[in-house]
Every structure is written in structure tokens, then in C-alpha cells.
Amino acid sequence: MLAHKGRLLMTALAIMLGTAFVAGTMVFSDTLGRAMKNSYSKSYSDVSVLVTDRAAGSSLRADQRGEHTADPLTDATVRQLAALPGVQQARGVVSGFTGVADAKGNLIGEAWSAQGANYVPDAAGNDSRYPLVEGRGPRTGTEVALDRTTAEANGFKVGATVRVAGNGQAVNATLTGIVTTDDPTVTSGGTLTLMDTATAQRMLSTPGRYSNVVLTAKPGTAEGTLLATVRDALPKDGPLLLETGQELTDQQTRMIAETTTAMKTMLLVFAAISLFVGIFIIANTFSMLIAQRIKELALLRAVGAGRGQVTGSVLVEALLIGTTASAAGLLAGVGIGAGMQALIHSFNPGMPTGSLVVAPATVVTALAVGVLVTVVSAVLPAVRAARIPPVAAMSSGEVPTTQKGLIVRNTIGSLVTAGGLALILGGASAADKSGRTLIELGAPLTLIGIFVLLPLLSRPVIALVGPLLARLAGTPGKLARRNAVRNPRRTAATAAALTIGLTLVSAMTVLGSSVNDAVARTVTGTMKADYNVAMATHGDLSPEVATAVAKARGVVASSPVTNVYWSFDGKNRAVNGFDAAAFDQLVAPVMVSGAADVLKQGRILVNDDVARSAKLSVGSTVNVTYDDDTTGTFTVGGVFRASDMLSPVLMANSEVAKHAEQPYVSEVLVKGADGATAALKQSVKEATGSNPVIEVKSKQDMQDEFSRIISFALNMMYGLLAMSVLVAVLGVVNTLAMSVFERKREIGMLRAIGLDRGGIKRMVRLESVVISLFGAVIGVLLGCFLAWATTRTLASDLPGLTTVVPYGRMLVFLALAGLTGMVAAIWPARRAARLDILTSIKTD
């Protein structure tokens, strides 16, 4: 090993990178998990028993409809619970969504993390749950307090006017105080708006009603004992849920564990890909080292070394390299874990952090994986070394591959590839979830089969670019092509690393483009409206919003989209209601039969899935059972193609209103006189009362939002796959460096007969580019094929989904692969060009 330490450097780097990714993933996930556990455990630090009104969420809408429900969590309930033995404090809590507007009127932060709650002052005017940093707590309906992070980030000072909104109308309030909190949702970047109790109940729940009651036990009272006392005091069959603080903490811990485990699994998958790529590099390195040491090994055999000793020497060498490189990878992994933590914190400053956690399992796993991968990769080269005949080896520079070995390899590769392709095609033809299972089984089989066949494929594929290389680069180009196919196994092993990365990258890119295209066509295909008005929380809109929007300046047509669930011929169906007069200006369903304007006649539209399953057609009648248990009939006026943008059944809002006095309004569609203009958007926004919680989006906005999600997912995948690509680059460098060493005499002869140093450099660089492009082309083709098969299985879940190949991006991938080969060849090419002519010619 010491005699060949320079040649083994790239192998050690490949092992180190792979194990560093594994160790870094485990350190990061363990650190984040502990930090989140410590942070979230504070959520229930003052909770001994939590009493939750499970009906509180639905009671708001019930009260709005004029219905009356039992109100178990009232001031009277809080006083009753406070008087129980063992209770030190009973605190009525009101909580829910409350958005805060920035200086431009836009919602601060994400809707899911915008919280509102009641401020409950003690005799001194302070709330121990929310310590004041500045000012005082809110006392009236026109006052609020904010968390310090939100106030500082947006320049809010005590006395400033803040615009806030819950599920009702937006209001202007005076900022009277700034508080701190250990609520993890807030400390992770959310916003907290505090109101006096009466205002919080009015905005977030129902006047006089609490969401839950927090009970703190007296010293010496166990949580279980207090829970039993509370259970005996409250109605047995009410809508109340009782949980201890420990139970809540345990639930939170399980949730965090599940989240971090899922994240760790995903990251380890990409680490495994890097290690898998590394296997080819390690095996390739040892194969070349053995090929270079044939005479040395033959001499050992000649003086009495047994096959076991030769095999053992190679495996011990691999063990030493694996142990050293894995230890270095473990140290690098700790640095990667710290870097990932800092990166996440830079994107989200509120993300919980803590000291790095290097668990014993991380140390053992990183070392074991690195050593095992290295030793296993060296087994086959070690066996080959032991089989070198002493006489044949000493009389030849390299033992040629036998025809029998090639036939066996190609036969096995063909069978494995055929089996994998058959599974993939079977999955594509199934076109459902079961087909995905077949593809998941067939994809790795096909990859393995292709890897086995790469030596066979290398000659004809690389031969295609031979004339081009000769025309562009002359003699160096011809030599580069011949060098690339001289040793097909080595070329294949080098290219395989890039094939893996490009297969995954191209497959994900095609899938992302296909889904993006399907969603874009769904939005543009069914929505004629210029703008969509909806809650950022995806909750229901107040009916008053639809009325105000309809009167906005520049609006020529609008319709609230109502949602109900009714039984049609005994089966529950989702129903969308639209304004019949404006329907044809706002929505454009793709009609299979009938006409879209039948809503004006009191008829309904059903999608083709419903029509097929219920055997309906234009003119069919359907029996309907409403929520109020009354029944009726509807006539089908048309059948449209199923779309994710529309419910299975469409009807006029006037028909929905007959049996749903105040139905759920999910959105309002708007059509302007001059199309989607900035003036129309501003007019609609003002009609909502400049509510920061209500979003006004055009069709393009909706497409861009989804495209951002797809792009973010793809960029994250590209970043995770970058490690495997880096390992692949090391493999190319390693192969070329050893190839140059092997061909010292040949390079010296080329220099002696007139090929200058520039020609030598071009020859090595072109050889590297050819090998890289060979692996990339195979990877891109295989990735597109896998994406096509997967798209077929997703079509049932996403109607209209077709395979879209972004050819421009595929060409970029191939260009980057060529650039990778060019960069990887810089050092080997310089080394080859600097070889001394006479020294190289007399090299033994």
C-alpha cells in the first residue's frame, strides 16, 4: 500500500466522501431531533392536564347558522375546574389562525404558522405564558401584542398600527406590547398575535367559549391523579378530550421521531447512492492496480506464495485503506452535519438548534459501512490476482480477458436487463399503483443489467463518435477513441458512476416537467377566470367577501365556489356550486357530451368518472339526499372530463342554497373587463378589505406557485445527488491517472515520433470526455425510459398527465457531463504531457 499510495489517493477520497455523507446525515438528523425535542417539550411545561373542546372548531359555523350547541368550556367551566382539589391554576385558552400584514399589506410568514391567542393577565397585568419585553398586554378589541421576532423583523414599535385578520374581517389594531414565547411554532419562524380574551373569542371561536383549558397541578399532585379528578367532574359523553402533559409530550416526541426518521431515511438513500458509485471506483482502482502489478504478483507466486496469501494481501490492503478513509470520512461527516445545521438555520433562523450529537451508532455505522464497502469491492480483484499464472504473467503485460468470460458476462447482463425491462413494461401497462411496485423492482435490476453490459455497449456507442473526433482533433482524436475502447471493462466501470447519477437526475427532471405540464394544462384548461380569490389557509371565505368582490371596480363577472357533500343514488359526492349566469365566463370544463350552460336550467354536470361508474348520460335522472335528510332529483345536462380543479358534480349556487343555507365557500372566481391586470388585482384586493389572509392569484400565479414547489424539490434532489457526481468525477480522474501510468512507454513513443505535448493533452482530455458522455448518454436514455413508465402509473391519479421530455435540459446534462470529463482530465493530461520521453520509452 505504501508503495502505491499515490494511486490509491482517489479511492480513499471516494470512500471518505461516501462515509462522510452517511455520518453527516446521522449527525445532522440526531442533532436536529434532539434540538426539536428539547424545544417542543417546552410547549407543555406548564400543562398538567389539558381539556380540549373537540367541537369548538365546528361550533363557530354552527353558531353562524343560528344553531346552538353545548358550550362546555366557558368561564363557568374554568371556575369549576379551578376549584377542584389538586388544581393550582386553571387557564382558559383561545387559539387559532391570525395573520399579520407587513408594510405592503401582504401576509407575514406562512399561513400555517400564523397564530393568535388570548392574553390572560394576572393581578399585576402580566401573563406568565408570554413575558413582556416592552409595553403592556392588550386590554380592548383594538389592541394587540406581537412576538418580538415578528415585531423586530418588520419594524413594528409599540404604538404602531398593525393590520391583523383571523377567519373574519381584517382590522387595524394598536400595538401595545411585545412579548417573548417558547412556543416552537413561533420560535421556528411563525407569528403570534395576542388579544384580550373577549376579542380572541369573537375572532377565533365563539363569544364566551374557550378552545381548551390548561390545568396546572399543585406541588405533590400527580398528573394521573389530577386527570382522574377532572374526568369525574366533567360530563362523560361530551365533546371533551382530556390529556396529561406527559401524554402530550410523548405524542410530540413520537411525531418528531417520525419526522426525523423519514428525513434521515431520505438522506441515507442518497448516501447509499454515493457509496454504490464508490463501489465501481474502488473495484476499478484495485483491478487496475493488480493489472499494473502482474509481474510483481507473479514473482511472489513463483517464489512460493499461495493463492490465499496473494488474495489476503490485496484484502488487507483494502482493509487498511477502508479503515483510514472511513475514519477520515467520520470526521468530515461531523463537519458536514454542522454545515447542514448552519445551512438550515440560515434559511430559517427560528429552527431549533443545539450542540452536535455524535452518537455511538453513528461512529460504528460510518466505520463499518466504509470498511465493508471497500473490502467487498476488492474481493473480485483479489480473486483475480490469485488466479494469475506465474509464467503467463511474467511474459505478458496483462492477462487478456477470455472469450468464455465475456460470453458469460454478456449472457448474465442480457438476462438481468431483459428481466428488469419486462418488469418496468409490465408496470407501465398496469397504469396504476400496482404498476409502481413493478417499476420499483425492475429499475434496479435494469440498472445492474446495463452495468454488466456496458463493456459490450461501449465499443459500438463510442465508435459512433470516432469520425467526429478524427475530424475535429485529428490524430489525438483517433487515439482518444481507441484508448476509450481498448479496455471495455475499465471504460464501463468508469462510465457506470456517471450513468447512475444521470439516470436519477434525468428521471426526476422528466417526471417534474410532466407533472408541471399537467397541472399547467389543468389550470389553464378549466379556468377562464382572470383571478382566483381564496384564503391563504385554504379555509372557507366569508360570504360577504364574494359580495364585495362582485362590486369591485373592473369586475364584469364573478362567482363564489361553494362546496357541499350530498348523496347521489346512495353514494356521497363532492359538489361545486357556481353562479349559473357567470359560469361560462369563468369555467371551461372539457365537455364529453351535453352542454356546459345547463346550470341555468337547474340541471347538473357530472364528470366522466361518475358517469361511467353510475351509468349516467345526458338526460339521466339522479336521486339526491341532502344534509337535512330531505330528498330530490336532478337531471344530468352534460358530462365533462374529470379534473382536479373541479368536483365530480357541478350545479348552480341557487340550487345549493335551497338545502345549504350557508355552504362552505372555498374561493371566488373573477373575470375583468380588460383581463388580468394589476389594476383589477388591486381593486379586488381592496374589495376584500386589504385582508392579508386573502390571496388574489391569476392563472399564471397559480402555475408559478406549483412550479416553484416542483423546482424546489428538484433542486434539493440535484444537491443531494451532487455528492455521487463528485465521487464519479474522482473515478474518472483515478482511471485516467492510472491509464497514463500504464501507458508511459506508449506516450513516450508518441512523443518520440512527433506528437507534441498539446496533442498528448488533447488525447487524454478527449478520452475523458468520450467516457463521460458515454455514461451520460446511457443514463439519460435510461432515466427518460423510467420516467415514461412511472408517468403511466401516475396518470390515474393526475388526469391528463403525459410524458414531457425537456430536451433542452437533457442537452444541458450531457454538456455538463462532457465538462465534467474535461475537468477530470486536467491533472492526468498535464501529467502525461510532462513525461520525459527517454524515461518513458525505457519504462519496464
CSV table of N, CA and C in Angstrom, one decimal, residues 546-672:
chain,number,residue,atom,x,y,z
A,546,ALA,N,-67.4,37.5,-1.1
A,546,ALA,CA,-67.9,37.3,-2.5
A,546,ALA,C,-68.8,38.4,-3.0
A,547,THR,N,-69.6,38.9,-2.1
A,547,THR,CA,-70.5,40.1,-2.4
A,547,THR,C,-69.6,41.3,-2.7
A,548,ALA,N,-68.6,41.5,-1.9
A,548,ALA,CA,-67.8,42.7,-2.0
A,548,ALA,C,-67.0,42.6,-3.3
A,549,VAL,N,-66.4,41.5,-3.6
A,549,VAL,CA,-65.6,41.3,-4.8
A,549,VAL,C,-66.5,41.5,-6.1
A,550,ALA,N,-67.7,41.1,-6.1
A,550,ALA,CA,-68.6,41.2,-7.2
A,550,ALA,C,-68.8,42.7,-7.5
A,551,LYS,N,-68.7,43.6,-6.5
A,551,LYS,CA,-68.9,45.0,-6.7
A,551,LYS,C,-67.6,45.8,-7.0
A,552,ALA,N,-66.5,45.1,-7.0
A,552,ALA,CA,-65.2,45.7,-7.2
A,552,ALA,C,-65.1,46.4,-8.6
A,553,ARG,N,-64.4,47.4,-8.7
A,553,ARG,CA,-64.2,48.2,-9.9
A,553,ARG,C,-63.5,47.3,-10.9
A,554,GLY,N,-64.0,47.2,-12.1
A,554,GLY,CA,-63.4,46.4,-13.2
A,554,GLY,C,-63.9,45.0,-13.3
A,555,VAL,N,-64.7,44.5,-12.4
A,555,VAL,CA,-65.2,43.1,-12.4
A,555,VAL,C,-66.4,43.0,-13.3
A,556,VAL,N,-66.4,42.2,-14.3
A,556,VAL,CA,-67.6,42.0,-15.1
A,556,VAL,C,-68.4,40.7,-14.8
A,557,ALA,N,-67.7,39.8,-14.2
A,557,ALA,CA,-68.3,38.5,-13.8
A,557,ALA,C,-67.6,37.9,-12.6
A,558,SER,N,-68.3,37.3,-11.7
A,558,SER,CA,-67.7,36.7,-10.6
A,558,SER,C,-68.7,35.6,-10.0
A,559,SER,N,-68.1,34.7,-9.3
A,559,SER,CA,-68.9,33.6,-8.7
A,559,SER,C,-68.2,33.0,-7.5
A,560,PRO,N,-68.9,33.0,-6.3
A,560,PRO,CA,-68.4,32.2,-5.2
A,560,PRO,C,-68.4,30.7,-5.6
A,561,VAL,N,-67.4,29.9,-5.2
A,561,VAL,CA,-67.4,28.5,-5.5
A,561,VAL,C,-67.8,27.8,-4.1
A,562,THR,N,-69.0,27.3,-4.1
A,562,THR,CA,-69.5,26.6,-2.9
A,562,THR,C,-69.2,25.1,-2.9
A,563,ASN,N,-69.1,24.5,-1.7
A,563,ASN,CA,-68.8,23.1,-1.6
A,563,ASN,C,-69.7,22.4,-0.7
A,564,VAL,N,-70.3,21.4,-1.1
A,564,VAL,CA,-71.2,20.5,-0.2
A,564,VAL,C,-70.9,19.1,-0.6
A,565,TYR,N,-71.3,18.2,0.3
A,565,TYR,CA,-71.3,16.7,0.1
A,565,TYR,C,-72.7,16.2,0.2
A,566,TRP,N,-73.2,15.7,-0.9
A,566,TRP,CA,-74.5,15.1,-0.9
A,566,TRP,C,-74.5,13.7,-1.4
A,567,SER,N,-75.5,13.0,-1.1
A,567,SER,CA,-75.6,11.6,-1.6
A,567,SER,C,-76.4,11.5,-2.9
A,568,PHE,N,-75.7,11.0,-3.9
A,568,PHE,CA,-76.3,10.8,-5.2
A,568,PHE,C,-76.5,9.3,-5.5
A,569,ASP,N,-77.8,8.9,-5.5
A,569,ASP,CA,-78.1,7.5,-5.7
A,569,ASP,C,-77.3,6.6,-4.7
A,570,GLY,N,-77.3,7.1,-3.5
A,570,GLY,CA,-76.7,6.3,-2.4
A,570,GLY,C,-75.2,6.4,-2.2
A,571,LYS,N,-74.5,7.3,-3.0
A,571,LYS,CA,-73.1,7.4,-2.9
A,571,LYS,C,-72.8,8.9,-2.7
A,572,ASN,N,-72.0,9.2,-1.7
A,572,ASN,CA,-71.6,10.6,-1.4
A,572,ASN,C,-70.7,11.2,-2.5
A,573,ARG,N,-71.0,12.4,-2.9
A,573,ARG,CA,-70.3,13.0,-4.0
A,573,ARG,C,-70.0,14.5,-3.6
A,574,ALA,N,-68.8,14.9,-3.9
A,574,ALA,CA,-68.4,16.3,-3.7
A,574,ALA,C,-69.1,17.2,-4.8
A,575,VAL,N,-69.7,18.3,-4.4
A,575,VAL,CA,-70.4,19.2,-5.3
A,575,VAL,C,-69.8,20.6,-5.3
A,576,ASN,N,-69.6,21.1,-6.4
A,576,ASN,CA,-69.2,22.5,-6.6
A,576,ASN,C,-70.4,23.3,-7.1
A,577,GLY,N,-70.7,24.4,-6.4
A,577,GLY,CA,-71.8,25.3,-6.9
A,577,GLY,C,-71.2,26.6,-7.5
A,578,PHE,N,-71.8,27.0,-8.6
A,578,PHE,CA,-71.3,28.2,-9.3
A,578,PHE,C,-72.5,29.1,-9.6
A,579,ASP,N,-72.2,30.4,-9.8
A,579,ASP,CA,-73.3,31.3,-10.2
A,579,ASP,C,-73.6,30.9,-11.7
A,580,ALA,N,-74.8,30.5,-12.0
A,580,ALA,CA,-75.1,30.0,-13.3
A,580,ALA,C,-75.0,31.0,-14.4
A,581,ALA,N,-75.3,32.2,-14.1
A,581,ALA,CA,-75.2,33.3,-15.2
A,581,ALA,C,-73.7,33.6,-15.6
A,582,ALA,N,-72.8,33.4,-14.6
A,582,ALA,CA,-71.4,33.7,-14.9
A,582,ALA,C,-70.5,32.5,-15.2
A,583,PHE,N,-71.1,31.3,-15.1
A,583,PHE,CA,-70.4,30.1,-15.2
A,583,PHE,C,-69.6,30.0,-16.5
A,584,ASP,N,-70.2,30.2,-17.6
A,584,ASP,CA,-69.5,30.1,-18.9
A,584,ASP,C,-68.4,31.1,-19.1
A,585,GLN,N,-68.4,32.2,-18.3
A,585,GLN,CA,-67.3,33.2,-18.4
A,585,GLN,C,-66.1,32.9,-17.5
A,586,LEU,N,-66.3,32.0,-16.5
A,586,LEU,CA,-65.3,31.7,-15.5
A,586,LEU,C,-64.7,30.4,-15.6
A,587,VAL,N,-65.5,29.4,-16.0
A,587,VAL,CA,-65.0,28.0,-16.0
A,587,VAL,C,-65.2,27.4,-17.4
A,588,ALA,N,-64.3,26.5,-17.8
A,588,ALA,CA,-64.4,25.9,-19.2
A,588,ALA,C,-64.1,24.4,-19.0
A,589,PRO,N,-65.1,23.6,-18.5
A,589,PRO,CA,-64.9,22.2,-18.4
A,589,PRO,C,-64.8,21.6,-19.8
A,590,VAL,N,-64.0,20.6,-20.0
A,590,VAL,CA,-63.9,19.9,-21.2
A,590,VAL,C,-65.0,18.9,-21.4
A,591,MET,N,-66.0,19.3,-22.2
A,591,MET,CA,-67.2,18.5,-22.3
A,591,MET,C,-67.0,17.2,-23.1
A,592,VAL,N,-67.6,16.1,-22.6
A,592,VAL,CA,-67.6,14.9,-23.3
A,592,VAL,C,-68.9,14.7,-24.0
A,593,SER,N,-70.0,15.2,-23.4
A,593,SER,CA,-71.3,15.2,-24.0
A,593,SER,C,-72.1,16.3,-23.4
A,594,GLY,N,-73.2,16.7,-24.0
A,594,GLY,CA,-74.0,17.8,-23.5
A,594,GLY,C,-73.4,19.1,-23.6
A,595,ALA,N,-74.0,20.1,-22.8
A,595,ALA,CA,-73.5,21.5,-22.9
A,595,ALA,C,-73.2,22.0,-21.5
A,596,ALA,N,-72.3,23.0,-21.4
A,596,ALA,CA,-71.9,23.5,-20.1
A,596,ALA,C,-72.9,24.5,-19.5
A,597,ASP,N,-73.8,25.1,-20.4
A,597,ASP,CA,-74.6,26.1,-19.9
A,597,ASP,C,-76.0,25.6,-19.3
A,598,VAL,N,-76.0,24.3,-19.0
A,598,VAL,CA,-77.3,23.7,-18.5
A,598,VAL,C,-77.5,24.1,-17.0
A,599,LEU,N,-76.5,24.7,-16.4
A,599,LEU,CA,-76.7,25.1,-15.0
A,599,LEU,C,-77.8,26.1,-14.8
A,600,LYS,N,-78.0,26.9,-15.9
A,600,LYS,CA,-79.0,27.9,-15.9
A,600,LYS,C,-80.4,27.3,-15.9
A,601,GLN,N,-80.5,26.0,-16.3
A,601,GLN,CA,-81.8,25.3,-16.4
A,601,GLN,C,-82.0,24.5,-15.2
A,602,GLY,N,-81.2,24.6,-14.2
A,602,GLY,CA,-81.3,23.8,-13.0
A,602,GLY,C,-80.8,22.4,-13.1
A,603,ARG,N,-80.1,22.1,-14.2
A,603,ARG,CA,-79.5,20.7,-14.4
A,603,ARG,C,-78.1,20.7,-13.8
A,604,ILE,N,-77.6,19.5,-13.8
A,604,ILE,CA,-76.2,19.3,-13.2
A,604,ILE,C,-75.3,18.8,-14.3
A,605,LEU,N,-74.0,19.0,-14.0
A,605,LEU,CA,-72.9,18.4,-14.8
A,605,LEU,C,-72.2,17.4,-13.9
A,606,VAL,N,-71.8,16.2,-14.5
A,606,VAL,CA,-71.0,15.2,-13.8
A,606,VAL,C,-69.8,14.9,-14.6
A,607,ASN,N,-68.7,14.5,-13.9
A,607,ASN,CA,-67.5,14.1,-14.7
A,607,ASN,C,-67.6,12.7,-15.3
A,608,ASP,N,-66.8,12.4,-16.2
A,608,ASP,CA,-66.9,11.1,-16.9
A,608,ASP,C,-66.6,9.9,-16.0
A,609,ASP,N,-65.9,10.1,-14.8
A,609,ASP,CA,-65.7,9.0,-13.9
A,609,ASP,C,-67.0,8.7,-13.2
A,610,VAL,N,-67.8,9.7,-12.8
A,610,VAL,CA,-69.1,9.5,-12.2
A,610,VAL,C,-70.0,8.9,-13.2
A,611,ALA,N,-70.0,9.4,-14.4
A,611,ALA,CA,-70.9,8.9,-15.4
A,611,ALA,C,-70.7,7.5,-15.7
A,612,ARG,N,-69.4,7.1,-15.7
A,612,ARG,CA,-69.1,5.7,-16.0
A,612,ARG,C,-69.4,4.8,-14.9
A,613,SER,N,-69.1,5.2,-13.6
A,613,SER,CA,-69.4,4.3,-12.5
A,613,SER,C,-70.9,4.2,-12.2
A,614,ALA,N,-71.6,5.3,-12.4
A,614,ALA,CA,-73.1,5.3,-12.1
A,614,ALA,C,-73.9,5.1,-13.3
A,615,LYS,N,-73.3,4.8,-14.5
A,615,LYS,CA,-74.0,4.6,-15.7
A,615,LYS,C,-75.0,5.7,-16.0
A,616,LEU,N,-74.4,7.0,-16.0
A,616,LEU,CA,-75.2,8.1,-16.3
A,616,LEU,C,-74.9,8.7,-17.7
A,617,SER,N,-75.8,9.4,-18.3
A,617,SER,CA,-75.6,10.1,-19.5
A,617,SER,C,-76.5,11.3,-19.6
A,618,VAL,N,-76.4,12.1,-20.6
A,618,VAL,CA,-77.2,13.3,-20.7
A,618,VAL,C,-78.7,12.9,-20.7
A,619,GLY,N,-79.5,13.5,-19.8
A,619,GLY,CA,-80.9,13.2,-19.7
A,619,GLY,C,-81.2,12.2,-18.6
A,620,SER,N,-80.2,11.6,-18.0
A,620,SER,CA,-80.4,10.7,-16.8
A,620,SER,C,-80.9,11.5,-15.6
A,621,THR,N,-81.7,10.9,-14.8
A,621,THR,CA,-82.1,11.5,-13.5
A,621,THR,C,-81.3,10.8,-12.4
A,622,VAL,N,-81.0,11.6,-11.3
A,622,VAL,CA,-80.3,11.2,-10.2
A,622,VAL,C,-81.1,11.6,-8.9
A,623,ASN,N,-81.2,10.6,-8.0
A,623,ASN,CA,-81.8,10.9,-6.7
A,623,ASN,C,-80.8,11.4,-5.7
A,624,VAL,N,-81.1,12.5,-5.1
A,624,VAL,CA,-80.2,13.2,-4.2
A,624,VAL,C,-80.8,13.2,-2.8
A,625,THR,N,-79.9,12.9,-1.8
A,625,THR,CA,-80.3,13.1,-0.4
A,625,THR,C,-79.4,14.2,0.2
A,626,TYR,N,-80.1,15.2,0.7
A,626,TYR,CA,-79.4,16.4,1.2
A,626,TYR,C,-79.0,16.2,2.7
A,627,ASP,N,-78.2,17.2,3.2
A,627,ASP,CA,-77.7,17.1,4.6
A,627,ASP,C,-78.9,17.2,5.6
A,628,ASP,N,-80.0,17.9,5.1
A,628,ASP,CA,-81.1,18.0,6.0
A,628,ASP,C,-82.1,16.8,5.9
A,629,ASP,N,-81.6,15.7,5.3
A,629,ASP,CA,-82.3,14.4,5.2
A,629,ASP,C,-83.5,14.5,4.2
A,630,THR,N,-83.7,15.6,3.6
A,630,THR,CA,-84.7,15.7,2.5
A,630,THR,C,-84.1,15.1,1.2
A,631,THR,N,-85.0,14.8,0.3
A,631,THR,CA,-84.5,14.2,-1.0
A,631,THR,C,-85.1,15.0,-2.2
A,632,GLY,N,-84.5,14.7,-3.3
A,632,GLY,CA,-84.9,15.4,-4.5
A,632,GLY,C,-84.3,14.7,-5.7
A,633,THR,N,-84.5,15.2,-6.9
A,633,THR,CA,-83.9,14.6,-8.1
A,633,THR,C,-83.3,15.7,-9.0
A,634,PHE,N,-82.3,15.3,-9.7
A,634,PHE,CA,-81.6,16.2,-10.7
A,634,PHE,C,-81.5,15.5,-12.0
A,635,THR,N,-81.5,16.3,-13.1
A,635,THR,CA,-81.3,15.8,-14.4
A,635,THR,C,-79.9,16.1,-14.9
A,636,VAL,N,-79.2,15.1,-15.4
A,636,VAL,CA,-77.8,15.3,-15.9
A,636,VAL,C,-77.9,16.1,-17.3
A,637,GLY,N,-77.3,17.2,-17.3
A,637,GLY,CA,-77.3,18.0,-18.5
A,637,GLY,C,-76.1,17.9,-19.3
A,638,GLY,N,-75.0,17.4,-18.8
A,638,GLY,CA,-73.8,17.2,-19.5
A,638,GLY,C,-72.8,16.4,-18.7
A,639,VAL,N,-71.8,15.8,-19.5
A,639,VAL,CA,-70.7,15.1,-18.9
A,639,VAL,C,-69.4,15.7,-19.3
A,640,PHE,N,-68.5,16.0,-18.3
A,640,PHE,CA,-67.2,16.7,-18.6
A,640,PHE,C,-66.1,15.8,-18.2
A,641,ARG,N,-64.9,16.0,-18.7
A,641,ARG,CA,-63.8,15.2,-18.4
A,641,ARG,C,-63.3,15.6,-17.0
A,642,ALA,N,-63.0,14.5,-16.2
A,642,ALA,CA,-62.6,14.7,-14.8
A,642,ALA,C,-61.4,15.6,-14.7
A,643,SER,N,-61.4,16.5,-13.7
A,643,SER,CA,-60.3,17.5,-13.5
A,643,SER,C,-60.1,17.7,-12.0
A,644,ASP,N,-58.8,17.8,-11.6
A,644,ASP,CA,-58.6,18.1,-10.2
A,644,ASP,C,-59.1,19.5,-9.7
A,645,MET,N,-59.3,20.4,-10.7
A,645,MET,CA,-59.8,21.7,-10.4
A,645,MET,C,-61.3,21.7,-10.1
A,646,LEU,N,-62.0,20.7,-10.5
A,646,LEU,CA,-63.5,20.7,-10.3
A,646,LEU,C,-63.9,19.5,-9.6
A,647,SER,N,-65.0,19.6,-8.8
A,647,SER,CA,-65.6,18.5,-8.1
A,647,SER,C,-66.3,17.6,-9.1
A,648,PRO,N,-66.6,16.3,-8.7
A,648,PRO,CA,-67.3,15.4,-9.7
A,648,PRO,C,-68.7,15.9,-10.1
A,649,VAL,N,-69.4,16.7,-9.3
A,649,VAL,CA,-70.7,17.2,-9.7
A,649,VAL,C,-70.7,18.7,-9.6
A,650,LEU,N,-71.2,19.4,-10.6
A,650,LEU,CA,-71.3,20.8,-10.7
A,650,LEU,C,-72.8,21.2,-10.8
A,651,MET,N,-73.2,22.3,-10.1
A,651,MET,CA,-74.6,22.7,-10.2
A,651,MET,C,-74.6,24.2,-9.9
A,652,ALA,N,-75.8,24.8,-10.0
A,652,ALA,CA,-75.9,26.3,-9.8
A,652,ALA,C,-76.0,26.5,-8.3
A,653,ASN,N,-75.4,27.7,-7.8
A,653,ASN,CA,-75.4,28.1,-6.4
A,653,ASN,C,-76.9,28.2,-5.9
A,654,SER,N,-77.7,28.6,-6.8
A,654,SER,CA,-79.1,28.8,-6.4
A,654,SER,C,-79.7,27.4,-6.0
A,655,GLU,N,-79.3,26.3,-6.6
A,655,GLU,CA,-79.8,25.0,-6.2
A,655,GLU,C,-79.1,24.6,-4.9
A,656,VAL,N,-77.9,24.9,-4.7
A,656,VAL,CA,-77.2,24.5,-3.5
A,656,VAL,C,-77.8,25.3,-2.3
A,657,ALA,N,-78.1,26.5,-2.5
A,657,ALA,CA,-78.7,27.4,-1.4
A,657,ALA,C,-80.0,26.8,-0.9
A,658,LYS,N,-80.7,26.1,-1.7
A,658,LYS,CA,-82.1,25.6,-1.3
A,658,LYS,C,-81.9,24.6,-0.1
A,659,HIS,N,-80.8,23.9,0.0
A,659,HIS,CA,-80.6,22.9,1.0
A,659,HIS,C,-79.4,23.1,1.9
A,660,ALA,N,-78.7,24.2,1.6
A,660,ALA,CA,-77.5,24.6,2.5
A,660,ALA,C,-77.5,26.1,2.6
A,661,GLU,N,-78.0,26.6,3.7
A,661,GLU,CA,-78.3,28.0,3.9
A,661,GLU,C,-77.0,28.8,3.8
A,662,GLN,N,-75.9,28.2,4.4
A,662,GLN,CA,-74.6,28.9,4.3
A,662,GLN,C,-73.5,27.9,4.0
A,663,PRO,N,-73.4,27.5,2.8
A,663,PRO,CA,-72.4,26.5,2.4
A,663,PRO,C,-71.0,27.0,2.5
A,664,TYR,N,-70.1,26.0,2.5
A,664,TYR,CA,-68.7,26.3,2.6
A,664,TYR,C,-68.2,27.0,1.2
A,665,VAL,N,-67.6,28.2,1.3
A,665,VAL,CA,-67.1,28.9,0.1
A,665,VAL,C,-65.6,28.8,0.1
A,666,SER,N,-65.1,28.1,-0.9
A,666,SER,CA,-63.7,27.8,-0.9
A,666,SER,C,-62.9,28.9,-1.7
A,667,GLU,N,-63.6,29.6,-2.6
A,667,GLU,CA,-62.9,30.6,-3.4
A,667,GLU,C,-63.9,31.4,-4.2
A,668,VAL,N,-63.5,32.5,-4.8
A,668,VAL,CA,-64.3,33.3,-5.6
A,668,VAL,C,-63.6,33.5,-6.9
A,669,LEU,N,-64.2,33.2,-8.1
A,669,LEU,CA,-63.6,33.4,-9.4
A,669,LEU,C,-64.0,34.8,-9.9
A,670,VAL,N,-63.1,35.4,-10.6
A,670,VAL,CA,-63.3,36.8,-11.0
A,670,VAL,C,-62.9,37.0,-12.5
A,671,LYS,N,-63.7,37.7,-13.2
A,671,LYS,CA,-63.4,38.0,-14.6
A,671,LYS,C,-63.4,39.5,-14.8
A,672,GLY,N,-62.4,40.1,-15.4
A,672,GLY,CA,-62.3,41.5,-15.5
A,672,GLY,C,-62.6,42.0,-16.9
